[in-house]
Amino acid sequence: MRYCEVEPREVYRRVVAEGRSQWNEVFEGGSGFGDFPNREFLEGVMPELRAGGSVLEYGCGTGPAACFLAGQGFRVDAVDLIAEAVELGRRFAAELGVHVNFGVQDVCRWPATVEEQYDVVVDSFCLQNIVLDEDRAALFHGVRARLAPGGRYLISTALYTEDREYADEFRYDASTGICYRGELPYRRQLTPSALRAELTGAGFELLSFSGNNLVCGLS
């Protein structure tokens, strides 16, 4: 099992077993499926997006952001590495009466053939879980290929700050931004300046950067 599968499989087993609806409820609670971490960010950027445009969300989990965007009139494709999460997403979308085209996909191993370009690509706190250099490079390459000219790449991600404290089971390497859980790569939590440099080097233009949320375009 790859490093990026270990925790998601554990978490989504808990989501199912505990009758929850999404990842953050396992750790932080919440008031339901519509209460997802980057909702306020997506609502804020909505006026900048083409109404009724196409959206790709990767790392969609059980689909709260994807379902929200579909409910706002966007045509949404949503993918995740974990099949159990995708099945829950399909169920929740059906219950809400919205259409999301869900699929299982490892975004570090995109298909070579690009079938569609999207007006918007969304990352809802997935990027920090993609740790290794080669995996992040593959992810960004895939996003560039799938983002239409003039499109927007919306990222919500955890960042490193000096006051962040890690439990004893974790080890943070400041030179790489990698947090290890034992010997397993666990998170990539970069400083804001390091993330800005990484995205610029990967061919994106940063249009805004506020808190944990970024709006990018193609450079």
Coordinates of C-alpha atoms in Angstrom, one line a residue:
M1 CA 0.0 0.0 0.0
R2 CA 1.4 3.4 -0.9
Y3 CA 2.0 6.0 1.8
C4 CA -0.9 8.2 0.5
E5 CA -3.4 5.4 0.9
V6 CA -2.7 4.4 4.5
E7 CA -4.5 7.1 6.4
P8 CA -7.4 7.7 3.9
R9 CA -8.3 4.0 4.1
E10 CA -8.3 4.1 7.9
V11 CA -10.3 7.3 8.0
Y12 CA -13.0 6.3 5.5
R13 CA -13.4 3.0 7.3
R14 CA -14.2 5.1 10.4
V15 CA -16.6 7.3 8.4
V16 CA -18.6 4.2 7.4
A17 CA -18.4 2.5 10.7
E18 CA -19.4 5.6 12.7
G19 CA -22.1 6.7 10.3
R20 CA -20.4 10.0 9.5
S21 CA -20.5 11.9 6.2
Q22 CA -17.0 13.2 5.6
W23 CA -13.4 13.2 6.7
N24 CA -13.3 16.2 8.9
E25 CA -16.2 14.9 11.1
V26 CA -13.9 12.1 12.3
F27 CA -11.5 14.6 13.8
E28 CA -13.3 17.9 14.3
G29 CA -17.0 17.1 14.3
G30 CA -19.3 19.2 12.2
S31 CA -22.9 20.0 11.6
G32 CA -23.5 17.8 8.6
F33 CA -22.5 17.2 5.0
G34 CA -22.8 20.8 4.0
D35 CA -20.4 21.9 6.7
F36 CA -17.1 21.3 4.9
P37 CA -13.8 23.2 5.5
N38 CA -13.4 25.2 2.3
R39 CA -17.1 26.1 1.7
E40 CA -16.6 29.7 2.7
F41 CA -13.6 30.0 0.3
L42 CA -15.6 28.4 -2.6
E43 CA -18.5 30.7 -1.9
G44 CA -16.2 33.7 -1.9
V45 CA -14.6 32.9 -5.3
M46 CA -17.9 32.0 -7.0
P47 CA -18.4 35.4 -8.6
E48 CA -15.1 35.0 -10.4
L49 CA -16.0 31.7 -12.0
R50 CA -17.8 31.1 -15.2
A51 CA -21.4 30.3 -14.4
G52 CA -22.3 26.8 -15.3
G53 CA -18.7 25.9 -16.2
S54 CA -17.0 22.6 -15.8
V55 CA -15.2 21.6 -12.6
L56 CA -12.8 18.8 -11.7
E57 CA -12.3 18.2 -8.0
Y58 CA -9.5 15.7 -7.1
G59 CA -9.2 14.2 -3.7
C60 CA -12.9 14.7 -3.4
G61 CA -13.5 12.3 -0.5
T62 CA -17.2 11.8 0.0
G63 CA -18.0 14.7 -2.2
P64 CA -19.3 17.6 0.0
A65 CA -17.5 20.3 -2.1
A66 CA -18.4 18.5 -5.4
C67 CA -22.0 18.3 -4.4
F68 CA -22.1 22.0 -3.4
L69 CA -20.6 23.1 -6.7
A70 CA -23.0 20.9 -8.6
G71 CA -25.9 22.5 -6.6
Q72 CA -24.6 25.9 -7.8
G73 CA -25.1 24.8 -11.5
F74 CA -21.5 23.7 -12.3
R75 CA -20.9 20.5 -14.3
V76 CA -18.7 18.5 -11.9
D77 CA -16.3 15.5 -12.3
A78 CA -14.9 14.4 -8.9
V79 CA -12.2 11.8 -8.3
D80 CA -10.6 10.2 -5.2
L81 CA -8.1 7.4 -4.6
I82 CA -10.4 5.6 -2.1
A83 CA -13.3 3.6 -3.7
E84 CA -15.3 3.6 -0.4
A85 CA -15.3 7.4 -0.3
V86 CA -16.4 7.6 -3.9
E87 CA -19.3 5.2 -3.2
L88 CA -20.4 7.4 -0.3
G89 CA -20.2 10.5 -2.6
R90 CA -22.5 8.9 -5.1
R91 CA -25.0 8.1 -2.4
F92 CA -24.9 11.6 -0.9
A93 CA -25.3 13.2 -4.4
A94 CA -28.3 11.1 -5.1
E95 CA -29.8 12.0 -1.8
L96 CA -29.3 15.7 -2.5
G97 CA -30.6 15.4 -6.1
V98 CA -27.5 16.7 -7.7
H99 CA -25.4 15.2 -10.5
V100 CA -21.7 14.6 -9.9
N101 CA -19.7 12.3 -12.2
F102 CA -17.6 10.4 -9.5
G103 CA -14.6 8.2 -10.3
V104 CA -11.7 6.4 -8.6
Q105 CA -8.4 7.9 -9.7
D106 CA -4.8 8.2 -8.4
V107 CA -3.9 11.7 -9.4
C108 CA -0.2 11.0 -9.0
R109 CA -0.8 8.6 -11.9
W110 CA -3.1 10.5 -14.3
P111 CA -4.1 8.7 -17.6
A112 CA -1.8 9.8 -20.4
T113 CA -4.8 10.8 -22.5
V114 CA -6.5 14.0 -21.5
E115 CA -10.2 13.7 -22.3
E116 CA -11.3 17.1 -21.2
Q117 CA -10.1 20.5 -20.0
Y118 CA -12.0 22.2 -17.2
D119 CA -12.8 25.8 -16.3
V120 CA -12.0 25.0 -12.6
V121 CA -9.8 22.5 -10.9
V122 CA -10.4 22.2 -7.1
D123 CA -8.1 20.8 -4.4
S124 CA -10.0 20.5 -1.1
F125 CA -7.1 19.9 1.4
C126 CA -5.7 17.0 -0.7
L127 CA -2.3 18.6 -1.7
Q128 CA -0.8 18.3 1.8
N129 CA -1.3 14.5 1.6
I130 CA 0.8 14.2 -1.6
V131 CA 4.2 14.2 -0.1
L132 CA 7.0 13.0 -2.5
D133 CA 8.5 15.3 -5.1
E134 CA 7.7 13.0 -8.0
D135 CA 4.1 12.6 -6.9
R136 CA 3.6 16.4 -6.6
A137 CA 5.2 16.9 -9.9
A138 CA 2.9 14.4 -11.5
L139 CA -0.1 16.0 -9.9
F140 CA 0.8 19.5 -11.1
H141 CA 1.5 18.2 -14.6
G142 CA -1.9 16.6 -14.7
V143 CA -3.6 19.8 -13.5
R144 CA -1.9 21.9 -16.1
A145 CA -3.0 19.5 -18.8
R146 CA -6.6 19.6 -17.6
L147 CA -7.0 23.3 -16.8
A148 CA -8.5 25.2 -19.7
P149 CA -6.8 28.5 -20.8
G150 CA -8.1 31.2 -18.5
G151 CA -9.3 28.6 -16.0
R152 CA -8.8 28.7 -12.2
Y153 CA -7.0 26.3 -9.9
L154 CA -8.5 26.6 -6.4
I155 CA -6.4 25.1 -3.6
S156 CA -7.2 24.8 0.1
T157 CA -4.3 23.2 2.0
A158 CA -2.6 23.0 5.4
L159 CA 0.6 25.1 5.7
Y160 CA 3.5 25.0 8.1
T161 CA 3.7 27.8 10.7
E162 CA 6.3 28.3 13.4
D163 CA 3.7 27.8 16.2
R164 CA 2.5 24.4 14.8
E165 CA 3.2 21.6 17.3
Y166 CA 3.5 17.9 16.3
A167 CA 2.8 15.0 18.6
D168 CA 5.6 12.6 19.6
E169 CA 4.8 10.1 16.8
F170 CA 5.5 12.8 14.2
R171 CA 8.8 14.2 12.9
Y172 CA 8.9 17.4 10.8
D173 CA 11.8 17.9 8.4
A174 CA 12.0 21.7 7.9
S175 CA 14.4 21.3 4.9
T176 CA 11.7 19.6 2.8
G177 CA 8.4 20.4 4.6
I178 CA 7.8 16.7 5.0
C179 CA 6.2 15.4 8.2
Y180 CA 6.8 11.8 8.9
R181 CA 4.6 9.5 11.0
G182 CA 7.3 7.0 12.2
E183 CA 9.1 6.3 8.9
L184 CA 6.1 6.8 6.7
P185 CA 5.8 10.1 4.8
Y186 CA 2.6 11.7 6.2
R187 CA 2.2 15.3 5.2
R188 CA 3.9 18.0 3.1
Q189 CA 3.3 21.2 5.0
L190 CA 5.2 24.0 3.4
T191 CA 5.6 27.6 4.5
P192 CA 3.6 30.0 2.4
S193 CA 6.7 31.3 0.6
A194 CA 7.8 27.7 -0.2
L195 CA 4.4 26.8 -1.6
R196 CA 4.3 29.9 -3.6
A197 CA 7.7 29.1 -5.1
E198 CA 6.6 25.5 -5.8
L199 CA 3.5 26.5 -7.6
T200 CA 5.2 29.2 -9.7
G201 CA 7.9 26.7 -10.6
A202 CA 5.2 24.2 -11.7
G203 CA 3.8 26.6 -14.2
F204 CA 1.1 28.4 -12.3
E205 CA 0.4 32.1 -11.6
L206 CA -0.7 32.9 -8.1
L207 CA -3.7 35.3 -8.3
S208 CA -4.5 35.4 -4.7
F209 CA -3.3 33.7 -1.5
S210 CA -5.2 34.2 1.7
G211 CA -4.8 32.0 4.8
N212 CA -4.9 28.4 3.6
N213 CA -6.6 29.2 0.3
L214 CA -5.1 30.0 -3.1
V215 CA -6.4 31.0 -6.5
C216 CA -4.1 30.1 -9.4
G217 CA -4.1 30.3 -13.2
L218 CA -1.8 29.1 -15.8
S219 CA 1.3 31.2 -16.3

